Coordinates of C-alpha atoms in Angstrom, one line a residue:
E130 CA 51.1 -110.5 110.4
L131 CA 48.1 -109.1 107.9
L132 CA 51.1 -108.7 105.3
I133 CA 52.7 -112.5 106.0
Q134 CA 49.3 -113.8 105.1
E135 CA 48.6 -112.8 102.3
V136 CA 52.2 -113.2 101.0
L137 CA 51.4 -117.1 102.1
E138 CA 47.9 -116.5 100.6
R139 CA 49.9 -115.9 97.6
N140 CA 51.8 -118.3 98.0
W141 CA 55.5 -116.7 97.0
V142 CA 57.2 -118.7 99.9
P143 CA 58.5 -120.7 96.5
L144 CA 59.0 -117.8 94.7
L145 CA 61.2 -116.8 97.5
L146 CA 63.3 -119.4 97.8
G147 CA 63.5 -120.2 93.9
W148 CA 65.7 -116.5 94.7
L149 CA 67.9 -117.6 96.3
Q150 CA 69.3 -119.9 94.5
L151 CA 70.7 -117.2 92.2
Q152 CA 74.4 -116.9 93.7
Q153 CA 75.5 -114.2 91.2
R154 CA 72.9 -111.6 92.1
P155 CA 73.9 -112.0 96.1
A156 CA 71.6 -108.8 96.2
V157 CA 68.7 -110.4 95.0
Q158 CA 69.5 -113.3 97.9
V159 CA 70.5 -110.5 100.4
E160 CA 66.3 -109.5 99.4
A161 CA 64.7 -112.7 99.9
L162 CA 66.3 -113.2 103.2
W163 CA 63.9 -110.1 104.5
A164 CA 61.2 -111.3 103.3
L165 CA 62.0 -115.0 105.2
T166 CA 63.2 -112.8 107.5
N167 CA 59.9 -111.3 109.1
I168 CA 58.0 -114.2 107.8
A169 CA 60.0 -116.4 110.5
A170 CA 59.8 -113.5 112.7
G171 CA 56.0 -114.4 112.8
T172 CA 53.8 -117.5 114.5
A173 CA 54.2 -120.7 114.6
E174 CA 51.6 -121.3 111.9
H175 CA 53.8 -119.0 109.5
T176 CA 57.6 -121.0 109.9
H177 CA 55.7 -124.1 109.7
V178 CA 55.0 -122.9 105.9
L179 CA 58.6 -122.1 105.4
I180 CA 59.8 -125.4 106.9
K181 CA 56.8 -127.6 104.5
H182 CA 58.4 -125.3 102.2
G183 CA 61.4 -126.7 102.3
A184 CA 63.5 -124.3 103.5
V185 CA 65.7 -125.2 106.2
P186 CA 67.9 -127.6 104.0
T187 CA 68.6 -124.9 101.1
L188 CA 69.5 -122.2 104.2
V189 CA 71.5 -124.4 105.3
S190 CA 73.5 -124.1 102.2
L191 CA 73.8 -120.8 102.2
L192 CA 75.9 -121.1 105.1
G193 CA 78.6 -121.5 103.0
S194 CA 78.3 -118.6 100.4
P195 CA 80.7 -116.3 100.0
N196 CA 78.4 -113.2 100.6
E197 CA 79.3 -112.2 104.2
E198 CA 76.4 -110.6 103.7
V199 CA 73.9 -112.9 102.3
L200 CA 75.9 -115.2 105.2
E201 CA 74.5 -113.6 107.5
Q202 CA 70.9 -112.9 107.0
A203 CA 70.7 -116.7 106.4
M204 CA 71.6 -117.2 109.5
W205 CA 69.5 -114.4 110.9
V206 CA 66.5 -117.0 109.2
L207 CA 67.4 -119.4 110.9
G208 CA 68.0 -118.1 114.3
N209 CA 64.7 -117.4 113.8
L210 CA 63.6 -120.9 113.1
A211 CA 64.4 -122.6 116.2
G212 CA 63.5 -119.4 118.5
E213 CA 59.6 -121.2 117.7
G214 CA 60.1 -124.5 119.0
A215 CA 61.6 -127.5 119.5
T216 CA 60.2 -129.1 116.5
A217 CA 61.6 -126.4 114.5
R218 CA 64.8 -126.6 116.4
D219 CA 65.6 -130.0 115.9
A220 CA 64.5 -129.5 111.9
V221 CA 67.4 -126.7 111.5
L222 CA 69.6 -129.3 113.9
G223 CA 68.7 -132.5 111.6
S224 CA 69.7 -129.8 108.4
G225 CA 73.4 -130.3 109.7
A226 CA 73.0 -126.1 110.0
L227 CA 75.8 -126.7 114.0
G228 CA 78.7 -127.3 112.3
P229 CA 78.2 -124.9 108.8
L230 CA 77.5 -122.0 111.8
V231 CA 80.4 -122.5 114.2
N232 CA 83.2 -123.0 111.5
C233 CA 81.6 -119.0 109.9
L234 CA 82.0 -118.7 114.2
S235 CA 85.3 -120.1 114.0
R236 CA 86.7 -117.7 111.5
P237 CA 89.5 -114.8 112.1
T238 CA 87.3 -112.1 110.1
C239 CA 83.9 -112.7 111.0
S240 CA 82.4 -109.0 112.2
L241 CA 81.1 -108.0 114.9
S242 CA 77.6 -108.3 113.4
M243 CA 78.0 -112.4 112.2
L244 CA 79.2 -112.7 115.5
R245 CA 76.7 -111.0 117.5
I246 CA 74.0 -112.6 115.0
G247 CA 75.9 -115.8 114.9
S248 CA 75.3 -116.7 118.1
W249 CA 72.6 -116.4 119.2
T250 CA 71.5 -118.1 116.6
L251 CA 73.8 -121.1 118.5
S252 CA 71.8 -120.0 121.4
N253 CA 68.9 -120.5 120.4
L254 CA 69.6 -123.8 118.7
C255 CA 71.1 -125.3 123.0
D256 CA 67.6 -123.8 124.1
G257 CA 64.8 -125.8 124.2
Q258 CA 62.9 -128.3 125.8
P259 CA 63.2 -131.6 125.6
R260 CA 67.0 -130.3 125.4
P261 CA 68.5 -130.7 121.7
V262 CA 70.9 -133.7 121.0
V263 CA 74.5 -131.2 120.0
D264 CA 76.9 -132.5 119.9
I265 CA 79.1 -130.2 122.9
H266 CA 82.5 -131.4 121.9
A267 CA 81.9 -129.8 118.4
V268 CA 80.2 -126.1 120.0
L269 CA 82.3 -125.6 122.8
P270 CA 85.4 -124.5 121.4
V271 CA 83.5 -121.4 119.6
L272 CA 82.3 -120.6 122.6
A273 CA 85.0 -120.9 124.2
K274 CA 86.4 -118.6 122.1
L275 CA 83.0 -116.3 122.4
L276 CA 83.4 -116.3 125.6
Q277 CA 86.9 -113.6 125.2
N278 CA 85.0 -111.6 123.4
S279 CA 84.3 -107.7 124.9
D280 CA 80.7 -107.4 123.9
A281 CA 78.2 -107.9 125.4
E282 CA 75.8 -108.8 123.1
V283 CA 77.7 -111.2 122.1
L284 CA 79.2 -112.2 124.8
S285 CA 75.1 -112.4 126.7
H286 CA 74.0 -114.7 123.6
T287 CA 76.5 -117.4 124.6
C288 CA 76.5 -117.6 127.7
W289 CA 73.5 -118.2 127.7
A290 CA 74.3 -121.0 124.9
L291 CA 76.2 -122.2 127.6
S292 CA 73.7 -122.1 130.4
H293 CA 71.0 -123.6 128.6
L294 CA 74.0 -126.7 127.0
C295 CA 74.7 -127.6 131.6
D296 CA 71.0 -127.4 132.0
G297 CA 71.1 -130.8 130.0
P298 CA 72.6 -133.9 130.9
S299 CA 76.0 -134.1 133.6
S300 CA 78.3 -135.2 130.7
H301 CA 77.4 -130.9 129.3
I302 CA 78.6 -129.6 132.1
K303 CA 81.6 -131.8 132.5
A304 CA 82.1 -131.3 129.2
V305 CA 82.2 -127.2 130.1
V306 CA 84.6 -127.5 133.1
E307 CA 86.5 -129.4 131.4
A308 CA 87.0 -127.0 128.8
D309 CA 87.7 -124.4 131.8
V310 CA 86.3 -121.5 131.0
C311 CA 84.5 -122.0 134.4
W312 CA 87.0 -118.3 135.6
R313 CA 85.5 -116.4 132.8
L314 CA 82.3 -117.0 133.7
V315 CA 82.7 -115.8 137.6
Q316 CA 84.7 -112.7 135.2
L317 CA 81.7 -112.5 133.9
L318 CA 79.5 -111.7 136.7
M319 CA 80.9 -108.2 138.1
H320 CA 80.0 -107.2 133.9
R321 CA 78.6 -104.1 133.5
S322 CA 75.4 -105.1 131.7
W323 CA 73.1 -107.0 133.6
R324 CA 72.8 -108.3 130.6
V325 CA 75.6 -110.6 130.9
T326 CA 75.8 -111.0 134.3
K327 CA 72.3 -113.0 134.4
P328 CA 73.3 -116.0 131.7
A329 CA 76.1 -116.1 132.9
L330 CA 75.3 -116.5 136.9
R331 CA 72.6 -119.0 135.8
T332 CA 75.8 -120.9 134.0
I333 CA 77.7 -120.9 136.8
G334 CA 74.3 -121.5 139.1
N335 CA 73.3 -124.6 137.0
I336 CA 77.2 -125.6 137.1
V337 CA 76.3 -126.2 141.5
C338 CA 73.5 -127.7 141.4
A339 CA 74.9 -130.5 139.1
E340 CA 73.3 -133.9 140.4
D341 CA 76.9 -135.8 139.8
D342 CA 78.8 -137.9 141.5
T343 CA 81.4 -135.9 140.3
D344 CA 82.1 -132.0 142.9
Y345 CA 81.9 -129.1 140.1
T346 CA 81.0 -127.3 142.9
Q347 CA 84.4 -127.3 144.5
H348 CA 85.5 -125.7 140.1
I349 CA 83.4 -122.4 140.7
I350 CA 85.0 -121.4 144.1
E351 CA 88.0 -122.2 143.1
A352 CA 87.4 -119.8 140.5
G353 CA 86.5 -116.6 143.6
A354 CA 82.2 -116.8 142.3
V355 CA 81.4 -116.7 146.4
P356 CA 82.0 -113.1 147.4
C357 CA 80.8 -112.4 143.1
L358 CA 77.5 -113.8 144.4
R359 CA 77.5 -111.3 148.0
Q360 CA 77.5 -108.6 145.3
L361 CA 74.7 -110.0 143.7
I362 CA 72.7 -110.4 146.4
A363 CA 73.0 -106.5 146.9
H364 CA 71.9 -106.5 142.9
N365 CA 69.3 -104.2 141.9
N366 CA 68.5 -106.4 139.3
R367 CA 65.5 -109.3 141.5
E368 CA 66.4 -112.0 138.5
I369 CA 69.8 -111.3 139.4
Q370 CA 69.6 -111.2 143.5
K371 CA 67.3 -114.6 142.5
E372 CA 69.7 -116.6 141.4
A373 CA 72.9 -115.8 143.4
C374 CA 71.0 -116.1 146.5
W375 CA 70.0 -120.2 144.5
T376 CA 73.4 -120.6 143.8
L377 CA 74.6 -119.8 147.1
S378 CA 71.9 -122.1 147.6
N379 CA 73.4 -125.2 146.5
I380 CA 76.7 -124.5 147.1
A381 CA 75.0 -124.5 151.6
A382 CA 74.1 -127.6 150.4
G383 CA 78.4 -129.0 150.2
T384 CA 81.2 -129.7 152.4
I385 CA 81.5 -128.1 155.7
E386 CA 84.2 -126.2 153.9
Q387 CA 82.3 -125.6 151.2
I388 CA 79.5 -124.3 153.9
Q389 CA 82.7 -122.3 155.4
T390 CA 83.5 -120.3 152.1
V391 CA 79.4 -118.7 152.2
L392 CA 79.8 -118.0 155.8
D393 CA 83.5 -115.8 155.3
S394 CA 82.6 -113.6 152.6
G395 CA 79.8 -112.7 155.2
A396 CA 77.3 -113.2 153.3
V397 CA 75.0 -114.1 155.7
P398 CA 73.4 -111.5 157.9
S399 CA 72.4 -109.8 154.9
L400 CA 71.3 -113.2 153.6
V401 CA 69.2 -113.3 157.2
K402 CA 67.8 -109.4 156.1
L403 CA 66.2 -110.0 152.6
A404 CA 64.6 -113.6 154.3
S405 CA 63.2 -111.5 157.3
A406 CA 61.6 -108.2 155.7
T407 CA 58.6 -107.7 154.9
D408 CA 59.7 -105.9 151.5
T409 CA 61.8 -109.2 149.2
D410 CA 60.6 -109.8 147.0
P411 CA 59.2 -113.2 148.0
E412 CA 61.3 -115.6 145.5
V413 CA 64.8 -113.3 146.0
K414 CA 62.9 -114.0 149.7
N415 CA 62.3 -118.1 149.0
E416 CA 65.8 -118.8 148.0
A417 CA 67.5 -116.5 151.1
C418 CA 65.1 -118.6 152.9
W419 CA 67.6 -121.8 151.4
V420 CA 70.5 -121.0 151.7
V421 CA 69.2 -120.3 155.9
L422 CA 67.9 -124.5 155.3
N423 CA 70.9 -125.9 153.6
A424 CA 73.5 -124.4 156.5
T425 CA 71.6 -125.2 159.1
S426 CA 71.1 -128.8 157.0
C427 CA 75.2 -128.4 157.1
G428 CA 76.3 -127.2 159.1
S429 CA 78.9 -128.2 161.6
D430 CA 78.6 -127.2 165.0
G431 CA 80.6 -124.1 165.1
Q432 CA 79.0 -122.9 161.8
I433 CA 75.4 -123.2 163.8
E434 CA 76.7 -121.7 166.5
Y435 CA 77.5 -118.3 164.2
L436 CA 74.6 -119.2 162.1
V437 CA 72.7 -118.1 164.9
K438 CA 73.9 -115.4 166.3
Q439 CA 73.2 -113.8 162.6
G440 CA 70.0 -114.7 163.6
C441 CA 68.9 -117.7 161.4
V442 CA 66.1 -119.8 163.8
S443 CA 64.2 -116.5 163.7
V444 CA 64.0 -117.5 159.6
L445 CA 63.8 -120.7 160.5
G446 CA 60.5 -120.3 162.7
E447 CA 59.4 -118.2 159.6
L448 CA 59.4 -121.1 157.7
L449 CA 57.5 -123.5 160.3
S450 CA 54.2 -121.9 158.1
E451 CA 55.3 -122.3 154.4
T452 CA 53.9 -125.7 153.1
S453 CA 56.9 -125.9 150.4
M454 CA 60.3 -125.2 153.5
V455 CA 57.8 -126.8 156.9
M456 CA 60.2 -129.7 156.5
M457 CA 63.1 -128.6 156.1
A458 CA 62.6 -125.3 158.9
L459 CA 62.1 -128.6 161.2
E460 CA 65.3 -130.3 160.5
G461 CA 67.4 -127.3 160.4
L462 CA 66.0 -126.3 164.1
E463 CA 66.4 -129.7 165.1
R464 CA 70.3 -129.6 164.0
I465 CA 70.4 -126.6 166.0
L466 CA 68.8 -128.2 169.5
Q467 CA 71.2 -131.1 169.6
V468 CA 74.0 -128.3 169.2
G469 CA 72.4 -126.4 171.7
E470 CA 72.4 -129.5 174.0
E471 CA 75.6 -129.8 174.0
E472 CA 76.4 -126.9 174.3
A473 CA 74.4 -127.3 177.6
K474 CA 76.0 -130.6 178.9
R475 CA 79.4 -128.6 178.0
I476 CA 78.5 -125.9 180.2
M477 CA 76.4 -128.0 181.9
G478 CA 73.0 -125.4 182.0
T479 CA 70.2 -124.7 180.6
N480 CA 70.5 -124.9 176.0
P481 CA 71.0 -121.1 174.7
Y482 CA 68.5 -121.9 171.7
A483 CA 65.7 -123.2 173.0
S484 CA 64.4 -120.3 174.2
L485 CA 64.3 -118.7 171.2
L486 CA 62.2 -121.1 169.7
T487 CA 58.7 -119.9 169.4
T488 CA 57.5 -123.1 170.2
S489 CA 53.6 -123.4 169.8
R490 CA 53.5 -123.7 166.1
I491 CA 55.7 -126.7 166.7
E492 CA 52.7 -127.7 169.1
E493 CA 50.6 -127.1 165.9
L494 CA 52.7 -129.2 163.5
E495 CA 52.5 -131.7 166.4
A496 CA 49.5 -132.7 165.1
H497 CA 49.6 -131.7 160.8
K498 CA 47.9 -134.5 158.0
S499 CA 51.4 -135.3 157.3
S500 CA 52.7 -137.8 159.2
A501 CA 56.5 -137.3 158.2
I502 CA 56.3 -133.4 159.3
A503 CA 54.2 -134.2 162.4
K504 CA 56.1 -138.0 163.6
R505 CA 58.8 -134.8 163.3
A506 CA 57.3 -132.3 165.6
S507 CA 56.3 -134.6 168.1
R508 CA 60.0 -135.5 169.0
I509 CA 61.9 -132.4 168.7
W510 CA 59.4 -131.3 170.9
K511 CA 60.0 -134.5 173.9
Q512 CA 63.5 -134.4 173.5
H513 CA 64.3 -130.1 174.2
F514 CA 61.2 -129.0 175.5
V515 CA 58.3 -129.8 178.2
S516 CA 55.2 -128.1 179.5
C517 CA 53.7 -126.9 182.9
A518 CA 51.2 -128.9 183.4
I519 CA 48.6 -126.2 185.9
C520 CA 49.5 -123.5 183.3
S521 CA 50.4 -125.2 180.3
S522 CA 53.2 -122.2 180.0
S523 CA 56.8 -124.3 177.6
Y524 CA 60.3 -124.1 179.1
S525 CA 62.9 -125.7 177.9
K526 CA 63.8 -128.9 179.2
H527 CA 66.7 -128.5 181.2
S528 CA 64.8 -125.3 182.0
A529 CA 65.6 -123.7 185.8
D530 CA 62.0 -121.9 185.7
A531 CA 60.7 -125.6 185.0
R532 CA 61.2 -128.9 187.6
F533 CA 60.0 -132.8 187.2
C534 CA 58.2 -132.9 190.6
D535 CA 58.9 -136.9 191.3
E536 CA 55.2 -137.6 192.9
C537 CA 53.1 -135.2 190.1
K538 CA 55.6 -137.4 187.3
C539 CA 55.2 -133.6 185.4
H540 CA 57.0 -130.8 184.6
V541 CA 55.7 -127.3 186.7
C542 CA 57.1 -124.5 187.1
V543 CA 59.0 -121.8 189.0
K544 CA 55.7 -120.0 189.4
C545 CA 52.6 -123.1 190.5
N546 CA 53.0 -124.7 193.3
C547 CA 52.4 -128.1 192.8
E548 CA 52.6 -128.6 196.5
V549 CA 48.9 -128.9 196.7
F550 CA 48.4 -132.0 194.5
H551 CA 50.4 -134.0 196.5
L552 CA 49.0 -136.8 199.2
S553 CA 50.6 -135.4 202.4
Y554 CA 49.3 -132.2 201.5
Q555 CA 46.2 -133.3 200.6
E556 CA 46.4 -135.7 204.5
E557 CA 47.0 -132.5 205.4
F558 CA 43.9 -130.5 204.4
W559 CA 42.2 -133.6 205.3
K560 CA 42.5 -133.5 208.1
E561 CA 42.7 -129.7 208.7
M562 CA 39.0 -129.3 207.4
T563 CA 38.2 -133.0 209.9
D564 CA 39.1 -130.5 212.7
K565 CA 37.5 -127.2 211.4
E566 CA 34.0 -129.0 211.1
A567 CA 34.5 -130.7 214.5
T568 CA 34.8 -127.5 216.0
E569 CA 31.1 -125.9 214.1
K570 CA 29.7 -128.9 215.6
K571 CA 30.6 -128.2 218.6
Q572 CA 30.9 -125.1 219.2
A573 CA 26.4 -124.9 217.4
A574 CA 26.1 -128.1 219.7
E575 CA 27.1 -125.3 222.9
S576 CA 25.2 -122.1 221.2
K577 CA 22.3 -124.4 221.4
K578 CA 22.7 -126.0 224.9
A579 CA 23.2 -122.1 226.6
K580 CA 20.2 -120.6 223.7
K581 CA 18.5 -123.3 225.4
K582 CA 19.6 -123.1 228.5
K583 CA 18.4 -119.5 228.7
K584 CA 15.3 -119.7 227.0
K585 CA 14.7 -121.7 229.6
A586 CA 16.1 -119.4 233.1
K587 CA 13.6 -116.8 231.2
D588 CA 10.6 -119.0 231.0
K589 CA 11.2 -120.3 235.5
N590 CA 11.5 -116.0 235.2
K591 CA 8.8 -115.6 233.7
N592 CA 6.2 -118.3 236.0
K593 CA 7.3 -117.0 239.2
T594 CA 6.8 -113.4 238.0
K595 CA 2.9 -114.9 237.0
D596 CA 3.3 -116.0 240.8
V597 CA 4.6 -113.2 242.6
K598 CA 1.5 -110.9 240.8
P599 CA -2.0 -111.9 243.2
E600 CA -0.2 -111.3 246.1
D601 CA 1.3 -107.4 245.7
D602 CA -1.5 -106.6 244.5
N603 CA -3.5 -108.2 247.5
K604 CA -1.2 -106.3 249.5
A605 CA -1.8 -102.9 248.1
T606 CA -5.3 -103.2 248.4
K607 CA -5.3 -103.5 252.2
Q608 CA -2.3 -100.9 252.2
E609 CA -5.1 -98.6 250.6
G610 CA -8.2 -99.2 253.1
A611 CA -5.9 -98.5 255.4
G612 CA -5.6 -95.8 255.0
S613 CA -8.6 -94.3 253.8
G614 CA -9.2 -91.3 255.6
S615 CA -9.1 -89.4 252.7
D616 CA -10.1 -85.5 252.6
D617 CA -14.1 -84.8 252.7
G618 CA -14.3 -80.9 252.6
G619 CA -11.5 -80.8 254.2
E620 CA -12.7 -82.6 257.1
D621 CA -11.0 -85.8 258.4
T622 CA -12.3 -88.7 259.2
P623 CA -11.4 -90.9 262.4
L624 CA -11.0 -93.7 262.9
S625 CA -13.9 -96.8 263.3
S626 CA -13.8 -99.3 265.8
P627 CA -12.7 -102.8 263.8
G628 CA -14.8 -104.3 261.6
E629 CA -16.9 -100.8 260.7
A630 CA -17.6 -98.9 257.6
S631 CA -15.1 -95.2 257.7
P632 CA -17.8 -92.7 256.9
G633 CA -15.5 -92.7 253.3
G634 CA -16.7 -96.0 252.6
G635 CA -13.1 -97.8 253.3
T636 CA -12.7 -100.8 255.8
V637 CA -10.0 -99.9 258.8
A638 CA -7.9 -101.8 259.5
G639 CA -8.6 -103.1 262.5
G640 CA -6.6 -104.6 265.6
G641 CA -10.0 -107.9 265.3
G642 CA -10.3 -108.4 261.5
G643 CA -9.7 -105.6 259.5
G644 CA -8.0 -106.6 256.4
D645 CA -8.4 -109.8 253.4
A646 CA -10.0 -113.2 254.3
D647 CA -7.2 -114.5 256.3
G648 CA -6.1 -111.7 258.0
V649 CA -3.0 -111.9 256.5
M650 CA -2.3 -107.9 257.2
G651 CA -4.5 -106.7 260.1
T652 CA -2.8 -107.1 263.3
A653 CA -3.3 -105.9 266.3
D654 CA 0.4 -105.7 266.7
A655 CA 0.8 -104.3 263.6
P656 CA -1.1 -100.6 263.7
I657 CA -0.6 -99.5 260.5
L658 CA 0.1 -95.6 259.5
V659 CA -2.3 -93.5 257.1
A660 CA -1.1 -90.2 256.2
G661 CA -2.0 -87.4 257.7
A662 CA -3.7 -89.1 260.6
P663 CA -3.5 -89.5 264.0
M664 CA -0.5 -91.0 266.1
P665 CA -2.9 -94.2 266.8
R666 CA -3.6 -95.9 271.0
P667 CA -2.7 -98.8 271.4
A668 CA -5.4 -100.9 271.4
S669 CA -6.7 -101.4 274.5
M670 CA -7.9 -97.7 274.2
R671 CA -9.1 -98.4 271.1
N672 CA -11.1 -100.9 272.0
G673 CA -12.8 -99.3 274.2
N674 CA -15.8 -96.0 273.9
G675 CA -12.8 -94.4 271.7
S676 CA -15.3 -93.9 268.3
G677 CA -16.7 -90.8 268.2
N678 CA -15.9 -87.2 265.6
G679 CA -14.0 -84.4 265.5
N680 CA -13.9 -81.3 263.3
G681 CA -10.4 -81.4 263.1
R682 CA -7.9 -83.3 261.2
N683 CA -6.5 -84.9 265.8
G684 CA -10.3 -84.5 266.2
N685 CA -11.4 -85.7 270.2
G686 CA -10.6 -89.4 269.9
S687 CA -10.5 -90.5 273.8

């Protein structure tokens, strides 16, 4: 760049362009062209200097040179200028370079090196945004011819030129298809060099995704592209993998017959694997998912059944978390569930596909900020799923694991019992509780009454005991007094006459008034026996002179 900058600062560009006019000295022309080639390969500023000095018309004029080396080098400079951007490209096209370039490449004696440089320059003239205004019918014949070349570099540049043209207006695509080059492009998909495969694949992809009333996809299918695309999704080049999936996704967005070609190719298992693997390149994974999305959204009932068996439901379920794909995923899942409902009616059973979904994500999407997404998620849920009103578990609407309770007016799963909420159960429960409460109340009253009765009986016995105790004490005292002749020094005390105090200090209960004041215990008819005393005599004897002291225990009481 420093050398280029020095050339520009010394203003040598006009000098170099002047040397190009020396037609009789082609060697000087070639050297001057080499210098201009290097300048054109520099920055946009360097390219602008060449255009400013009028280099383009001079270079275009050299495309008619009889000297092949001068011709090749002039093509090279023009190719560098066209590749610098839309402004420089349009300047080259505006100078009428396309016609002479096509003529050079159409010559039967054109060398391989010229074909390589010329096809590359042509590719740059067709490239860039906005797309250039190119006479498609002027360039297609030479491009079709170049496609028959066996050189990988020529094929690569030619395919890139076609891909740029097919990325333009639909009239360009129509012209390419009508030029009958699709079959050759399909052949090149299997080329040994990825540098050829990639632009050929891009061209086919652009044809397939054309937005036109004419179905150009069918031309690609009839050329045998789908089996080749199936192989390319396993290519070791990431870009080719992505392009192959992208092309298949557009075919899968077509008619049922076109979708069937994708299924028949055996590509779906590989696509599901790419879409599910965590180590798949994100861009490749994204395009693989689009194939599944389009196939499930546009496929027939039979095709949906096949896709489900291949594991596409899990792929769509994962896409519910992808912002850019959530709507398409919901559309695909809804289509699958609709097919499942038809199958359920046919077998008189439940939707076989509903159980394959993780319903929690669909429930979450009912509250999505996008009203369109929320409405679709809500519609899917209401049409195909229910929640247990007790445990909140989700089930297919016609699943045997959940039923609709007419009394509760809600769905309940088999694990839960809603009878406890029924009116009949509540009435029976209320009656049972009322009876239990009444029984407990009655038992409490009876228990209280029994305790009260027991307490009353206890108090009565206590009062009775208090009344009897003084009488017993008096009785004991009288008995004590009747037998008070106790031993004192080993001698017995003789009985005293009634009312006399005994020698031992005790009162003898005699016939006339021994005992208490009421005379209850001491009557003449009930003599008291005192242990160790002699048998008492009759009262008549005791009333006489019967008192006296004895020396022994029996005394002489005569």
